[in-house]
Amino acid sequence: MVVEKHQPKVLTGTYFKNGNWAIVEGAIASGIAEFFAYPISPASEIVEYVTYRLPAVGGKAAFIVEDEIASINMCIGASWAGSKVLTATSGPGFSLKQEGLGLAYMTETPLVCANIMRGGPSTGLPTFSAQGDYMQAQFGSHGDYPAIALTPWSVQECFDLTVEAFNISEQLRSPVILLADGEVGRMMEPITVPAEKDIVVINRKRPPKNTDKSKFMQYDVSGQDDLVPPMAHFGEV
């Protein structure tokens, strides 16, 4: 595939596209720098398109990796290295990601996981749309943790809620699950991409530049009204 370099980050305009396309454009508009995933229907269009678009807007990495376990753990590492990061999957892959997602919740790691749902259980029905992963999104990993999931019902919402998912993830330092079914992911509708200046983008809080490295504590919420600690990246403090 030939990638045209220096494409605009935000493709402002009205299009007739599907939900998977809209998720990619929403993620790029939000400022993702890295993407890791393993192809799986009906999310494979996300994988294919983001590996074309992200390098063209200056992204750091867009990798199709060996399996779903690797992809979620690479997302965690990329987030702690300072990147906004997206992964995409469907039911069987979402099952494999659960231990990694549990780690992301425990370590308060911002990332977004798009689950384009299909029929199950197990391998299930790869080409059949379903909406059965809601409970898994909430309780997929062991233990007690708050989970956040957004569920777009249209192609337009695939774009809008992807932007919102990244904003929530960055603001609260938490994974956010984007739950779209196969129909929303593959169906085509008119979608309007706003101008870049009209898209609200929130970035994670960072420690002050004059932070004393010997005294910095990664999860100290002292003085944080929202109880969300600033996030220092690997090697900074």
PDB file of C-alpha atoms in Angstrom:
ATOM      1  CA  MET A   1       0.000   0.000   0.000  1.00  0.00           C
ATOM      2  CA  VAL A   2       1.328   3.439  -0.958  1.00  0.00           C
ATOM      3  CA  VAL A   3       0.815   5.983   1.819  1.00  0.00           C
ATOM      4  CA  GLU A   4       0.459   9.621   0.827  1.00  0.00           C
ATOM      5  CA  LYS A   5       2.519  11.586   3.325  1.00  0.00           C
ATOM      6  CA  HIS A   6       1.370  14.740   5.070  1.00  0.00           C
ATOM      7  CA  GLN A   7      -2.363  14.227   4.844  1.00  0.00           C
ATOM      8  CA  PRO A   8      -4.472  16.614   6.958  1.00  0.00           C
ATOM      9  CA  LYS A   9      -5.042  15.401  10.497  1.00  0.00           C
ATOM     10  CA  VAL A  10      -8.748  16.247  10.403  1.00  0.00           C
ATOM     11  CA  LEU A  11     -10.645  15.522   7.180  1.00  0.00           C
ATOM     12  CA  THR A  12     -13.223  18.271   7.620  1.00  0.00           C
ATOM     13  CA  GLY A  13     -16.283  17.760   5.434  1.00  0.00           C
ATOM     14  CA  THR A  14     -19.310  15.555   4.816  1.00  0.00           C
ATOM     15  CA  TYR A  15     -18.787  11.974   3.676  1.00  0.00           C
ATOM     16  CA  PHE A  16     -20.684   8.755   3.018  1.00  0.00           C
ATOM     17  CA  LYS A  17     -18.639   6.291   5.067  1.00  0.00           C
ATOM     18  CA  ASN A  18     -18.972   3.434   7.540  1.00  0.00           C
ATOM     19  CA  GLY A  19     -18.570   3.368  11.302  1.00  0.00           C
ATOM     20  CA  ASN A  20     -15.124   1.778  11.271  1.00  0.00           C
ATOM     21  CA  TRP A  21     -13.837   4.635   9.103  1.00  0.00           C
ATOM     22  CA  ALA A  22     -15.420   7.127  11.503  1.00  0.00           C
ATOM     23  CA  ILE A  23     -13.737   5.518  14.519  1.00  0.00           C
ATOM     24  CA  VAL A  24     -10.329   5.865  12.885  1.00  0.00           C
ATOM     25  CA  GLU A  25     -10.957   9.491  11.961  1.00  0.00           C
ATOM     26  CA  GLY A  26     -12.212  10.252  15.470  1.00  0.00           C
ATOM     27  CA  ALA A  27      -9.092   8.699  16.961  1.00  0.00           C
ATOM     28  CA  ILE A  28      -6.785  10.662  14.668  1.00  0.00           C
ATOM     29  CA  ALA A  29      -8.676  13.880  15.380  1.00  0.00           C
ATOM     30  CA  SER A  30      -8.127  13.144  19.084  1.00  0.00           C
ATOM     31  CA  GLY A  31      -4.384  12.962  18.540  1.00  0.00           C
ATOM     32  CA  ILE A  32      -3.490   9.277  18.681  1.00  0.00           C
ATOM     33  CA  ALA A  33       0.164   8.560  18.020  1.00  0.00           C
ATOM     34  CA  GLU A  34       0.170   4.764  18.130  1.00  0.00           C
ATOM     35  CA  PHE A  35      -2.079   1.815  17.257  1.00  0.00           C
ATOM     36  CA  PHE A  36      -1.653  -1.891  17.956  1.00  0.00           C
ATOM     37  CA  ALA A  37      -4.118  -4.617  17.001  1.00  0.00           C
ATOM     38  CA  TYR A  38      -4.646  -8.073  15.565  1.00  0.00           C
ATOM     39  CA  PRO A  39      -7.067  -8.337  12.607  1.00  0.00           C
ATOM     40  CA  ILE A  40     -10.500  -9.747  13.423  1.00  0.00           C
ATOM     41  CA  SER A  41     -13.903  -9.374  11.760  1.00  0.00           C
ATOM     42  CA  PRO A  42     -15.798  -7.063  11.869  1.00  0.00           C
ATOM     43  CA  ALA A  43     -13.062  -4.735  13.184  1.00  0.00           C
ATOM     44  CA  SER A  44     -10.505  -5.509  10.464  1.00  0.00           C
ATOM     45  CA  GLU A  45     -11.424  -2.375   8.492  1.00  0.00           C
ATOM     46  CA  ILE A  46     -10.217  -0.296  11.429  1.00  0.00           C
ATOM     47  CA  VAL A  47      -6.906  -2.140  11.409  1.00  0.00           C
ATOM     48  CA  GLU A  48      -6.509  -1.745   7.656  1.00  0.00           C
ATOM     49  CA  TYR A  49      -7.459   1.924   7.494  1.00  0.00           C
ATOM     50  CA  VAL A  50      -5.538   3.160  10.533  1.00  0.00           C
ATOM     51  CA  THR A  51      -2.319   1.571   9.266  1.00  0.00           C
ATOM     52  CA  TYR A  52      -2.801   3.716   6.149  1.00  0.00           C
ATOM     53  CA  ARG A  53      -3.938   6.957   7.789  1.00  0.00           C
ATOM     54  CA  LEU A  54      -1.811   7.193  10.916  1.00  0.00           C
ATOM     55  CA  PRO A  55       1.602   7.220   9.185  1.00  0.00           C
ATOM     56  CA  ALA A  56       0.289   9.898   6.821  1.00  0.00           C
ATOM     57  CA  VAL A  57      -0.411  12.310   9.691  1.00  0.00           C
ATOM     58  CA  GLY A  58       2.881  11.794  11.496  1.00  0.00           C
ATOM     59  CA  GLY A  59       1.904   8.956  13.821  1.00  0.00           C
ATOM     60  CA  LYS A  60       4.673   7.099  15.601  1.00  0.00           C
ATOM     61  CA  ALA A  61       3.518   3.521  15.070  1.00  0.00           C
ATOM     62  CA  ALA A  62       0.672   1.501  13.542  1.00  0.00           C
ATOM     63  CA  PHE A  63       1.370  -2.194  13.968  1.00  0.00           C
ATOM     64  CA  ILE A  64      -0.512  -5.384  13.220  1.00  0.00           C
ATOM     65  CA  VAL A  65       0.913  -7.592  15.968  1.00  0.00           C
ATOM     66  CA  GLU A  66       1.035 -11.326  16.664  1.00  0.00           C
ATOM     67  CA  ASP A  67      -2.037 -11.594  18.893  1.00  0.00           C
ATOM     68  CA  GLU A  68      -4.531  -9.712  21.045  1.00  0.00           C
ATOM     69  CA  ILE A  69      -2.530 -10.226  24.239  1.00  0.00           C
ATOM     70  CA  ALA A  70       0.478  -8.518  22.704  1.00  0.00           C
ATOM     71  CA  SER A  71      -1.635  -5.673  21.335  1.00  0.00           C
ATOM     72  CA  ILE A  72      -3.153  -4.603  24.655  1.00  0.00           C
ATOM     73  CA  ASN A  73       0.177  -4.803  26.463  1.00  0.00           C
ATOM     74  CA  MET A  74       1.877  -2.780  23.733  1.00  0.00           C
ATOM     75  CA  CYS A  75      -0.872  -0.188  24.143  1.00  0.00           C
ATOM     76  CA  ILE A  76      -0.136   0.037  27.863  1.00  0.00           C
ATOM     77  CA  GLY A  77       3.563   0.529  27.215  1.00  0.00           C
ATOM     78  CA  ALA A  78       2.928   3.150  24.541  1.00  0.00           C
ATOM     79  CA  SER A  79       0.598   5.078  26.829  1.00  0.00           C
ATOM     80  CA  TRP A  80       3.174   5.155  29.609  1.00  0.00           C
ATOM     81  CA  ALA A  81       5.736   6.337  27.066  1.00  0.00           C
ATOM     82  CA  GLY A  82       3.521   9.349  26.388  1.00  0.00           C
ATOM     83  CA  SER A  83       1.276   8.399  23.464  1.00  0.00           C
ATOM     84  CA  LYS A  84      -2.454   8.431  23.013  1.00  0.00           C
ATOM     85  CA  VAL A  85      -3.171   4.925  21.815  1.00  0.00           C
ATOM     86  CA  LEU A  86      -5.991   2.898  20.238  1.00  0.00           C
ATOM     87  CA  THR A  87      -6.618  -0.804  19.812  1.00  0.00           C
ATOM     88  CA  ALA A  88      -9.533  -2.478  18.026  1.00  0.00           C
ATOM     89  CA  THR A  89     -11.001  -5.963  18.222  1.00  0.00           C
ATOM     90  CA  SER A  90     -14.137  -8.088  18.411  1.00  0.00           C
ATOM     91  CA  GLY A  91     -15.489 -10.651  20.894  1.00  0.00           C
ATOM     92  CA  PRO A  92     -12.812 -13.403  20.884  1.00  0.00           C
ATOM     93  CA  GLY A  93     -10.033 -10.823  20.865  1.00  0.00           C
ATOM     94  CA  PHE A  94     -11.746  -8.813  23.588  1.00  0.00           C
ATOM     95  CA  SER A  95     -11.682 -11.951  25.747  1.00  0.00           C
ATOM     96  CA  LEU A  96      -7.936 -12.265  25.230  1.00  0.00           C
ATOM     97  CA  LYS A  97      -7.389  -8.622  26.154  1.00  0.00           C
ATOM     98  CA  GLN A  98      -9.034  -8.885  29.579  1.00  0.00           C
ATOM     99  CA  GLU A  99      -5.935  -9.536  31.687  1.00  0.00           C
ATOM    100  CA  GLY A 100      -4.158  -6.643  30.001  1.00  0.00           C
ATOM    101  CA  LEU A 101      -7.176  -4.393  30.464  1.00  0.00           C
ATOM    102  CA  GLY A 102      -7.189  -5.325  34.148  1.00  0.00           C
ATOM    103  CA  LEU A 103      -3.573  -4.162  34.345  1.00  0.00           C
ATOM    104  CA  ALA A 104      -4.509  -0.925  32.580  1.00  0.00           C
ATOM    105  CA  TYR A 105      -7.307  -0.277  35.072  1.00  0.00           C
ATOM    106  CA  MET A 106      -5.036  -1.031  38.028  1.00  0.00           C
ATOM    107  CA  THR A 107      -2.200   1.176  36.774  1.00  0.00           C
ATOM    108  CA  GLU A 108      -4.587   3.966  35.720  1.00  0.00           C
ATOM    109  CA  THR A 109      -3.441   3.856  32.116  1.00  0.00           C
ATOM    110  CA  PRO A 110      -5.347   5.914  29.527  1.00  0.00           C
ATOM    111  CA  LEU A 111      -6.168   4.026  26.335  1.00  0.00           C
ATOM    112  CA  VAL A 112      -9.188   3.307  24.126  1.00  0.00           C
ATOM    113  CA  CYS A 113     -10.273  -0.161  23.025  1.00  0.00           C
ATOM    114  CA  ALA A 114     -12.850  -0.372  20.229  1.00  0.00           C
ATOM    115  CA  ASN A 115     -14.872  -3.597  20.372  1.00  0.00           C
ATOM    116  CA  ILE A 116     -16.883  -4.091  17.181  1.00  0.00           C
ATOM    117  CA  MET A 117     -19.195  -6.795  18.476  1.00  0.00           C
ATOM    118  CA  ARG A 118     -20.119 -10.022  16.686  1.00  0.00           C
ATOM    119  CA  GLY A 119     -21.983 -13.205  17.542  1.00  0.00           C
ATOM    120  CA  GLY A 120     -20.526 -15.617  20.071  1.00  0.00           C
ATOM    121  CA  PRO A 121     -19.519 -17.350  22.215  1.00  0.00           C
ATOM    122  CA  SER A 122     -15.976 -18.431  21.349  1.00  0.00           C
ATOM    123  CA  THR A 123     -15.229 -18.011  17.635  1.00  0.00           C
ATOM    124  CA  GLY A 124     -18.953 -17.529  17.156  1.00  0.00           C
ATOM    125  CA  LEU A 125     -20.236 -15.935  13.982  1.00  0.00           C
ATOM    126  CA  PRO A 126     -17.604 -13.623  12.480  1.00  0.00           C
ATOM    127  CA  THR A 127     -19.982 -12.026   9.955  1.00  0.00           C
ATOM    128  CA  PHE A 128     -23.014 -11.810  12.266  1.00  0.00           C
ATOM    129  CA  SER A 129     -23.610  -8.643  14.270  1.00  0.00           C
ATOM    130  CA  ALA A 130     -24.436  -8.875  17.979  1.00  0.00           C
ATOM    131  CA  GLN A 131     -24.556  -6.740  21.127  1.00  0.00           C
ATOM    132  CA  GLY A 132     -23.642  -9.308  23.753  1.00  0.00           C
ATOM    133  CA  ASP A 133     -20.402  -7.908  25.162  1.00  0.00           C
ATOM    134  CA  TYR A 134     -21.813  -5.254  27.485  1.00  0.00           C
ATOM    135  CA  MET A 135     -21.388  -7.320  30.651  1.00  0.00           C
ATOM    136  CA  GLN A 136     -17.916  -8.385  29.556  1.00  0.00           C
ATOM    137  CA  ALA A 137     -16.942  -4.735  29.119  1.00  0.00           C
ATOM    138  CA  GLN A 138     -17.966  -4.104  32.717  1.00  0.00           C
ATOM    139  CA  PHE A 139     -16.784  -7.288  34.418  1.00  0.00           C
ATOM    140  CA  GLY A 140     -14.319  -8.919  31.990  1.00  0.00           C
ATOM    141  CA  SER A 141     -11.284  -8.772  34.245  1.00  0.00           C
ATOM    142  CA  HIS A 142     -11.253 -10.084  37.809  1.00  0.00           C
ATOM    143  CA  GLY A 143     -11.608  -7.853  40.832  1.00  0.00           C
ATOM    144  CA  ASP A 144     -13.448  -4.628  41.514  1.00  0.00           C
ATOM    145  CA  TYR A 145     -12.862  -1.681  39.191  1.00  0.00           C
ATOM    146  CA  PRO A 146     -15.009   1.006  37.551  1.00  0.00           C
ATOM    147  CA  ALA A 147     -15.395   0.495  33.808  1.00  0.00           C
ATOM    148  CA  ILE A 148     -16.378   3.099  31.226  1.00  0.00           C
ATOM    149  CA  ALA A 149     -18.032   2.114  27.945  1.00  0.00           C
ATOM    150  CA  LEU A 150     -19.533   4.301  25.209  1.00  0.00           C
ATOM    151  CA  THR A 151     -21.951   2.782  22.693  1.00  0.00           C
ATOM    152  CA  PRO A 152     -22.394   4.565  19.340  1.00  0.00           C
ATOM    153  CA  TRP A 153     -25.617   3.861  17.444  1.00  0.00           C
ATOM    154  CA  SER A 154     -24.767   5.673  14.200  1.00  0.00           C
ATOM    155  CA  VAL A 155     -21.784   6.397  11.999  1.00  0.00           C
ATOM    156  CA  GLN A 156     -21.778   9.993  13.218  1.00  0.00           C
ATOM    157  CA  GLU A 157     -21.660   8.805  16.813  1.00  0.00           C
ATOM    158  CA  CYS A 158     -18.762   6.505  15.953  1.00  0.00           C
ATOM    159  CA  PHE A 159     -16.750   9.649  15.268  1.00  0.00           C
ATOM    160  CA  ASP A 160     -18.174  11.773  18.079  1.00  0.00           C
ATOM    161  CA  LEU A 161     -17.953   9.125  20.793  1.00  0.00           C
ATOM    162  CA  THR A 162     -14.441   8.107  19.790  1.00  0.00           C
ATOM    163  CA  VAL A 163     -13.340  11.681  20.464  1.00  0.00           C
ATOM    164  CA  GLU A 164     -15.296  11.601  23.731  1.00  0.00           C
ATOM    165  CA  ALA A 165     -13.748   8.248  24.669  1.00  0.00           C
ATOM    166  CA  PHE A 166     -10.245   9.655  24.350  1.00  0.00           C
ATOM    167  CA  ASN A 167     -11.168  12.768  26.304  1.00  0.00           C
ATOM    168  CA  ILE A 168     -12.608  10.708  29.161  1.00  0.00           C
ATOM    169  CA  SER A 169      -9.649   8.339  29.086  1.00  0.00           C
ATOM    170  CA  GLU A 170      -7.125  11.159  29.272  1.00  0.00           C
ATOM    171  CA  GLN A 171      -9.054  13.153  31.852  1.00  0.00           C
ATOM    172  CA  LEU A 172      -9.667  10.237  34.229  1.00  0.00           C
ATOM    173  CA  ARG A 173      -6.542   8.160  33.473  1.00  0.00           C
ATOM    174  CA  SER A 174      -8.581   5.096  32.631  1.00  0.00           C
ATOM    175  CA  PRO A 175      -9.183   2.687  29.782  1.00  0.00           C
ATOM    176  CA  VAL A 176     -12.407   3.421  27.906  1.00  0.00           C
ATOM    177  CA  ILE A 177     -14.245   0.807  25.854  1.00  0.00           C
ATOM    178  CA  LEU A 178     -16.003   1.820  22.635  1.00  0.00           C
ATOM    179  CA  LEU A 179     -18.768  -0.749  22.107  1.00  0.00           C
ATOM    180  CA  ALA A 180     -20.142  -0.732  18.573  1.00  0.00           C
ATOM    181  CA  ASP A 181     -21.837  -3.693  16.942  1.00  0.00           C
ATOM    182  CA  GLY A 182     -20.909  -5.074  13.543  1.00  0.00           C
ATOM    183  CA  GLU A 183     -23.796  -3.321  11.811  1.00  0.00           C
ATOM    184  CA  VAL A 184     -22.749   0.124  13.022  1.00  0.00           C
ATOM    185  CA  GLY A 185     -19.140  -0.645  12.157  1.00  0.00           C
ATOM    186  CA  ARG A 186     -19.895  -1.690   8.579  1.00  0.00           C
ATOM    187  CA  MET A 187     -22.991   0.273   7.576  1.00  0.00           C
ATOM    188  CA  MET A 188     -22.584   3.446   5.538  1.00  0.00           C
ATOM    189  CA  GLU A 189     -24.262   6.746   6.368  1.00  0.00           C
ATOM    190  CA  PRO A 190     -23.594  10.442   5.903  1.00  0.00           C
ATOM    191  CA  ILE A 191     -21.106  11.747   8.454  1.00  0.00           C
ATOM    192  CA  THR A 192     -19.879  15.274   9.073  1.00  0.00           C
ATOM    193  CA  VAL A 193     -16.341  15.746  10.348  1.00  0.00           C
ATOM    194  CA  PRO A 194     -16.077  19.153  12.062  1.00  0.00           C
ATOM    195  CA  ALA A 195     -13.280  21.633  11.572  1.00  0.00           C
ATOM    196  CA  GLU A 196     -10.277  20.903  13.764  1.00  0.00           C
ATOM    197  CA  LYS A 197     -10.852  24.086  15.775  1.00  0.00           C
ATOM    198  CA  ASP A 198     -14.324  22.871  16.720  1.00  0.00           C
ATOM    199  CA  ILE A 199     -13.171  19.518  18.111  1.00  0.00           C
ATOM    200  CA  VAL A 200     -12.527  19.582  21.856  1.00  0.00           C
ATOM    201  CA  VAL A 201      -9.440  17.534  22.715  1.00  0.00           C
ATOM    202  CA  ILE A 202      -8.385  16.862  26.308  1.00  0.00           C
ATOM    203  CA  ASN A 203      -4.882  15.696  27.198  1.00  0.00           C
ATOM    204  CA  ARG A 204      -3.713  14.013  30.395  1.00  0.00           C
ATOM    205  CA  LYS A 205      -2.393  16.071  33.293  1.00  0.00           C
ATOM    206  CA  ARG A 206       1.385  16.151  33.525  1.00  0.00           C
ATOM    207  CA  PRO A 207       3.724  16.824  36.468  1.00  0.00           C
ATOM    208  CA  PRO A 208       5.129  20.364  36.613  1.00  0.00           C
ATOM    209  CA  LYS A 209       8.453  20.748  34.830  1.00  0.00           C
ATOM    210  CA  ASN A 210      10.180  21.704  38.094  1.00  0.00           C
ATOM    211  CA  THR A 211       9.031  18.516  39.873  1.00  0.00           C
ATOM    212  CA  ASP A 212      11.576  17.126  42.346  1.00  0.00           C
ATOM    213  CA  LYS A 213      12.210  13.626  41.012  1.00  0.00           C
ATOM    214  CA  SER A 214      13.253  12.339  44.418  1.00  0.00           C
ATOM    215  CA  LYS A 215       9.879  13.256  45.918  1.00  0.00           C
ATOM    216  CA  PHE A 216       7.473  12.554  43.046  1.00  0.00           C
ATOM    217  CA  MET A 217       4.886   9.839  43.706  1.00  0.00           C
ATOM    218  CA  GLN A 218       3.037   8.560  40.640  1.00  0.00           C
ATOM    219  CA  TYR A 219      -0.339   8.095  42.327  1.00  0.00           C
ATOM    220  CA  ASP A 220      -0.284  10.982  44.814  1.00  0.00           C
ATOM    221  CA  VAL A 221      -3.562  12.911  44.523  1.00  0.00           C
ATOM    222  CA  SER A 222      -2.625  15.625  47.017  1.00  0.00           C
ATOM    223  CA  GLY A 223      -3.918  18.946  45.761  1.00  0.00           C
ATOM    224  CA  GLN A 224      -5.883  17.334  42.927  1.00  0.00           C
ATOM    225  CA  ASP A 225      -9.530  18.380  43.203  1.00  0.00           C
ATOM    226  CA  ASP A 226     -10.594  15.682  40.736  1.00  0.00           C
ATOM    227  CA  LEU A 227      -8.540  13.000  42.551  1.00  0.00           C
ATOM    228  CA  VAL A 228      -6.721  12.187  39.310  1.00  0.00           C
ATOM    229  CA  PRO A 229      -2.930  12.303  39.716  1.00  0.00           C
ATOM    230  CA  PRO A 230      -0.655  13.809  37.055  1.00  0.00           C
ATOM    231  CA  MET A 231       0.891  11.156  34.826  1.00  0.00           C
ATOM    232  CA  ALA A 232       4.658  11.059  34.493  1.00  0.00           C
ATOM    233  CA  HIS A 233       5.918   9.102  31.519  1.00  0.00           C
ATOM    234  CA  PHE A 234       8.621   6.445  31.644  1.00  0.00           C
ATOM    235  CA  GLY A 235      12.040   7.921  32.293  1.00  0.00           C
ATOM    236  CA  GLU A 236      10.849  11.369  33.319  1.00  0.00           C
ATOM    237  CA  VAL A 237      10.904  11.153  37.116  1.00  0.00           C
TER     238      VAL A 237
END
